[in-house]
């Protein structure tokens, strides 16, 4: 007979990523309890066949895998060790899967603190966006002990198209993610700069998109974000403030190593200016709007 606890998972955070990840776990046959600060998100999950929980502790009770899909290290720590935190409620031997982007040093500290209690910590930031989360096709950049990987493997398979096993200690996955975020932030800022510059030249922006996506200047971020500019759709699929946070972490890591990151620093300033101009919760392609405001370039409007 199958041990039902081995197919029970918890998801903490039902935003655009977490809701898709929780749905993927349900499709794979897990019983899933989830909680979120937004009661409407919890209600939608319950309607989809999941179990509603009022706190991380309630969600984690009896779960072999607890997946935290929150914004940053501070929220991850609160989910684990705060009031009604998951750590004390998780069964011994259960795995906590940390998906937030954070400084590798913090990931190592949280892992050590949790593992002292007899639970496992998998450092597993992900990439791929909300659509891939809903499809169960995310990429996880994961590191942790063999026991952590073994305990989380079925859940990762349900949520991921690709799982990179990047080391046997927490922090290594986080470091890989920060390299990805450095490139992603720079590419978004560059795409926004290029499209606003094209608008300033009076070029047909849809034609620019067509040409560049078939040329050497293309990038995944250009191809993914420029349609938001063309459609004047800045509803947040990934917000400006995410890259304020992530490129800020890159700066902190680089400063600690006395390593220069001038291109990432310039990109960070553009995200900071966009946030300061009131666009922090808008889509990160809003950096193009900032360039347009500064230069007088005319971007598409709804």
XYZ file of C-alpha atoms in Angstrom:
302
model
C 0.000 0.000 0.000
C 1.289 3.490 -0.866
C 2.244 5.769 2.009
C -0.195 8.638 1.420
C 2.044 11.086 3.261
C 4.621 10.632 0.505
C 2.088 12.172 -1.906
C 1.080 15.089 0.282
C 2.542 18.515 -0.460
C 2.139 22.060 0.770
C 2.518 25.245 -1.228
C 3.110 28.529 0.568
C 2.284 31.404 -1.759
C -0.335 31.317 -4.511
C 0.751 34.191 -6.703
C 1.244 33.899 -10.454
C 3.995 31.298 -9.980
C 2.782 29.467 -6.899
C -0.742 28.928 -8.196
C 0.610 27.220 -11.306
C 3.021 25.110 -9.282
C 0.248 24.034 -6.908
C -1.974 23.129 -9.868
C 0.834 21.056 -11.368
C 1.189 19.122 -8.111
C -2.549 18.434 -8.077
C -2.430 17.124 -11.650
C 0.416 14.795 -10.662
C -1.742 13.186 -7.994
C -0.514 14.966 -4.871
C -2.935 16.071 -2.223
C -1.989 19.716 -1.785
C -2.688 22.173 1.005
C -1.865 25.817 0.326
C -1.972 29.180 1.995
C -1.557 32.761 0.867
C -2.096 36.222 2.306
C -4.692 36.771 -0.430
C -7.894 34.918 0.553
C -9.195 35.082 -3.023
C -6.184 33.109 -4.258
C -6.814 30.462 -1.599
C -10.502 30.299 -2.550
C -9.611 29.770 -6.227
C -7.231 26.981 -5.257
C -9.873 25.283 -3.149
C -12.309 25.450 -6.073
C -9.643 23.750 -8.222
C -9.506 20.781 -5.852
C -6.864 21.839 -3.348
C -7.061 22.235 0.401
C -7.106 25.670 1.986
C -4.817 26.368 4.934
C -4.765 29.426 7.135
C -1.012 29.423 7.853
C 2.246 27.838 6.738
C 2.117 25.572 9.775
C -1.331 24.272 8.901
C -0.367 23.726 5.268
C 2.846 21.898 6.207
C 1.264 19.497 8.690
C 1.672 15.982 7.335
C 3.356 17.104 4.104
C 6.451 15.338 2.824
C 7.315 18.371 0.661
C 6.701 22.044 1.448
C 7.234 24.439 -1.464
C 7.684 28.112 -0.593
C 6.921 30.439 -3.503
C 7.391 33.832 -1.891
C 9.187 36.995 -2.919
C 12.440 37.117 -0.997
C 14.641 35.795 1.782
C 12.810 37.656 4.537
C 9.486 36.117 3.549
C 11.099 32.681 3.253
C 12.482 32.976 6.770
C 9.083 34.078 8.073
C 7.395 31.127 6.347
C 9.837 28.752 8.014
C 10.453 30.179 11.453
C 7.917 32.950 12.025
C 4.675 32.781 13.952
C 2.784 29.708 12.657
C 5.845 28.853 10.579
C 6.189 25.640 8.629
C 9.395 24.314 10.193
C 7.967 23.010 13.451
C 4.900 21.541 11.721
C 6.772 19.608 9.028
C 7.264 15.897 9.751
C 10.859 14.924 10.450
C 12.554 14.008 7.205
C 10.276 16.256 5.145
C 11.808 18.598 2.556
C 11.419 22.350 2.376
C 11.813 23.574 -1.215
C 12.856 27.217 -1.247
C 12.035 28.902 -4.561
C 12.660 32.557 -3.735
C 15.613 34.371 -5.261
C 18.040 35.289 -2.486
C 21.647 35.855 -1.519
C 23.428 32.474 -1.374
C 24.730 33.242 2.118
C 21.167 33.550 3.419
C 20.175 30.285 1.739
C 23.043 28.555 3.527
C 21.999 30.013 6.876
C 18.342 29.008 6.513
C 19.341 25.512 5.407
C 21.614 25.010 8.392
C 18.926 26.224 10.786
C 16.262 23.923 9.342
C 18.486 20.869 9.017
C 19.344 21.091 12.714
C 15.688 20.141 13.337
C 15.838 16.938 11.280
C 14.152 18.368 8.176
C 15.778 18.905 4.783
C 16.258 22.130 2.805
C 16.453 22.212 -0.985
C 17.738 25.488 -2.405
C 15.674 25.549 -5.622
C 15.035 28.911 -7.240
C 13.192 28.557 -10.525
C 12.977 30.226 -13.893
C 10.341 30.195 -16.576
C 7.474 32.538 -15.748
C 3.814 32.043 -14.920
C 2.871 30.245 -18.143
C 5.499 27.554 -17.637
C 4.549 27.263 -13.973
C 0.968 26.482 -15.025
C 2.229 23.902 -17.538
C 4.529 22.183 -15.026
C 7.453 23.150 -17.234
C 9.649 25.314 -15.007
C 13.411 25.121 -14.778
C 14.753 24.593 -11.252
C 18.321 25.536 -10.331
C 18.650 23.300 -7.310
C 21.241 22.335 -4.736
C 21.100 20.389 -1.514
C 21.772 17.044 0.069
C 21.006 13.731 -1.607
C 18.253 13.229 0.948
C 16.687 16.584 0.050
C 16.731 15.753 -3.654
C 15.326 12.274 -3.045
C 12.486 13.582 -0.912
C 11.547 16.354 -3.330
C 12.079 14.548 -6.622
C 8.465 13.582 -7.356
C 7.266 17.094 -6.605
C 9.993 18.653 -8.730
C 9.117 16.336 -11.607
C 5.501 17.497 -11.370
C 6.439 21.186 -11.477
C 9.439 21.204 -13.806
C 10.483 20.607 -17.353
C 14.129 20.659 -16.285
C 15.787 20.222 -12.895
C 19.469 21.094 -12.687
C 21.196 19.432 -9.734
C 23.950 21.951 -9.091
C 25.610 20.826 -5.899
C 25.191 19.154 -2.552
C 24.949 22.326 -0.446
C 22.344 25.055 -0.226
C 23.505 28.346 -1.713
C 24.800 26.929 -4.971
C 21.382 26.995 -6.595
C 20.911 30.560 -5.366
C 24.251 31.607 -6.861
C 23.338 30.121 -10.260
C 20.009 31.980 -10.108
C 21.752 35.278 -9.461
C 23.888 34.825 -12.575
C 20.674 34.221 -14.504
C 19.058 37.305 -12.966
C 22.064 39.478 -13.796
C 21.688 38.518 -17.453
C 17.891 38.718 -17.426
C 17.860 42.198 -15.917
C 20.509 43.495 -18.304
C 18.694 41.996 -21.298
C 15.340 43.532 -20.295
C 16.893 46.961 -19.770
C 18.736 46.682 -23.094
C 15.575 45.602 -24.935
C 13.663 48.551 -23.477
C 16.466 50.962 -24.369
C 16.630 49.627 -27.932
C 12.876 49.798 -28.546
C 12.559 53.324 -27.172
C 15.551 54.366 -29.274
C 13.868 52.804 -32.306
C 10.719 54.772 -31.525
C 12.784 57.950 -31.308
C 14.080 57.162 -34.809
C 10.493 56.923 -36.043
C 10.791 53.238 -36.930
C 7.869 50.845 -37.215
C 8.256 49.013 -33.890
C 6.504 45.861 -34.987
C 8.870 45.701 -37.932
C 11.800 46.236 -35.550
C 10.586 43.300 -33.468
C 10.257 41.117 -36.563
C 13.758 41.978 -37.761
C 15.573 41.722 -34.423
C 14.010 38.395 -33.447
C 15.539 36.952 -36.633
C 18.907 38.673 -36.110
C 21.960 38.401 -33.887
C 20.722 41.085 -31.489
C 17.840 38.930 -30.298
C 17.561 37.529 -26.772
C 14.929 35.508 -24.950
C 14.011 38.604 -22.939
C 13.744 40.769 -26.069
C 11.457 38.219 -27.670
C 9.362 37.809 -24.510
C 9.096 41.402 -23.250
C 8.906 43.552 -26.390
C 5.353 42.354 -27.203
C 4.276 43.993 -23.936
C 5.621 47.285 -25.307
C 4.008 46.786 -28.720
C 0.636 46.068 -27.106
C 1.048 48.799 -24.454
C 0.233 46.098 -21.920
C 2.108 46.706 -18.690
C 0.005 44.501 -16.438
C 2.665 42.835 -14.270
C 3.760 39.429 -15.475
C 7.085 40.202 -13.776
C 7.225 43.516 -11.963
C 9.876 46.227 -12.104
C 10.480 45.851 -8.378
C 11.505 42.210 -8.828
C 14.597 43.396 -10.671
C 15.171 46.225 -8.221
C 15.475 43.423 -5.661
C 17.405 40.923 -7.745
C 19.946 43.276 -9.281
C 20.348 44.772 -5.811
C 21.338 41.307 -4.569
C 23.819 41.054 -7.450
C 25.334 44.368 -6.358
C 25.606 43.214 -2.749
C 27.267 39.947 -3.762
C 29.679 41.731 -6.072
C 30.577 44.323 -3.451
C 31.345 41.582 -0.941
C 33.713 39.986 -3.469
C 35.144 43.336 -4.643
C 34.036 42.345 -8.124
C 32.960 45.011 -10.665
C 29.537 44.651 -12.306
C 29.132 47.976 -14.139
C 26.657 46.761 -16.768
C 24.382 45.215 -14.121
C 24.737 48.406 -12.063
C 23.546 50.521 -14.983
C 20.562 48.215 -15.509
C 19.719 48.447 -11.807
C 19.606 52.240 -12.045
C 17.039 52.025 -14.847
C 14.809 49.722 -12.799
C 15.235 51.997 -9.777
C 14.241 55.039 -11.821
C 11.210 53.236 -13.238
C 10.173 52.220 -9.721
C 10.736 55.738 -8.423
C 8.548 57.044 -11.246
C 5.645 54.993 -9.915
C 6.007 51.895 -12.082
C 7.392 49.503 -9.467
C 4.382 47.175 -9.577
C 4.003 47.371 -13.348
C 5.531 44.940 -15.827
C 9.310 45.181 -16.037
C 9.007 46.217 -19.700
C 7.931 49.558 -18.204
C 11.608 50.527 -18.320
C 10.810 51.402 -21.949
C 8.213 53.899 -20.728
C 10.852 55.533 -18.574
C 13.156 55.926 -21.569
C 10.239 57.382 -23.519
C 9.467 59.902 -20.769
C 13.074 61.040 -20.646
C 13.586 61.222 -24.420
C 10.204 62.154 -25.801
C 10.024 58.921 -27.806
C 6.488 57.866 -28.679
C 5.648 54.302 -27.724
C 2.389 52.490 -28.611
C -0.615 53.379 -26.511
C -3.821 51.500 -25.898
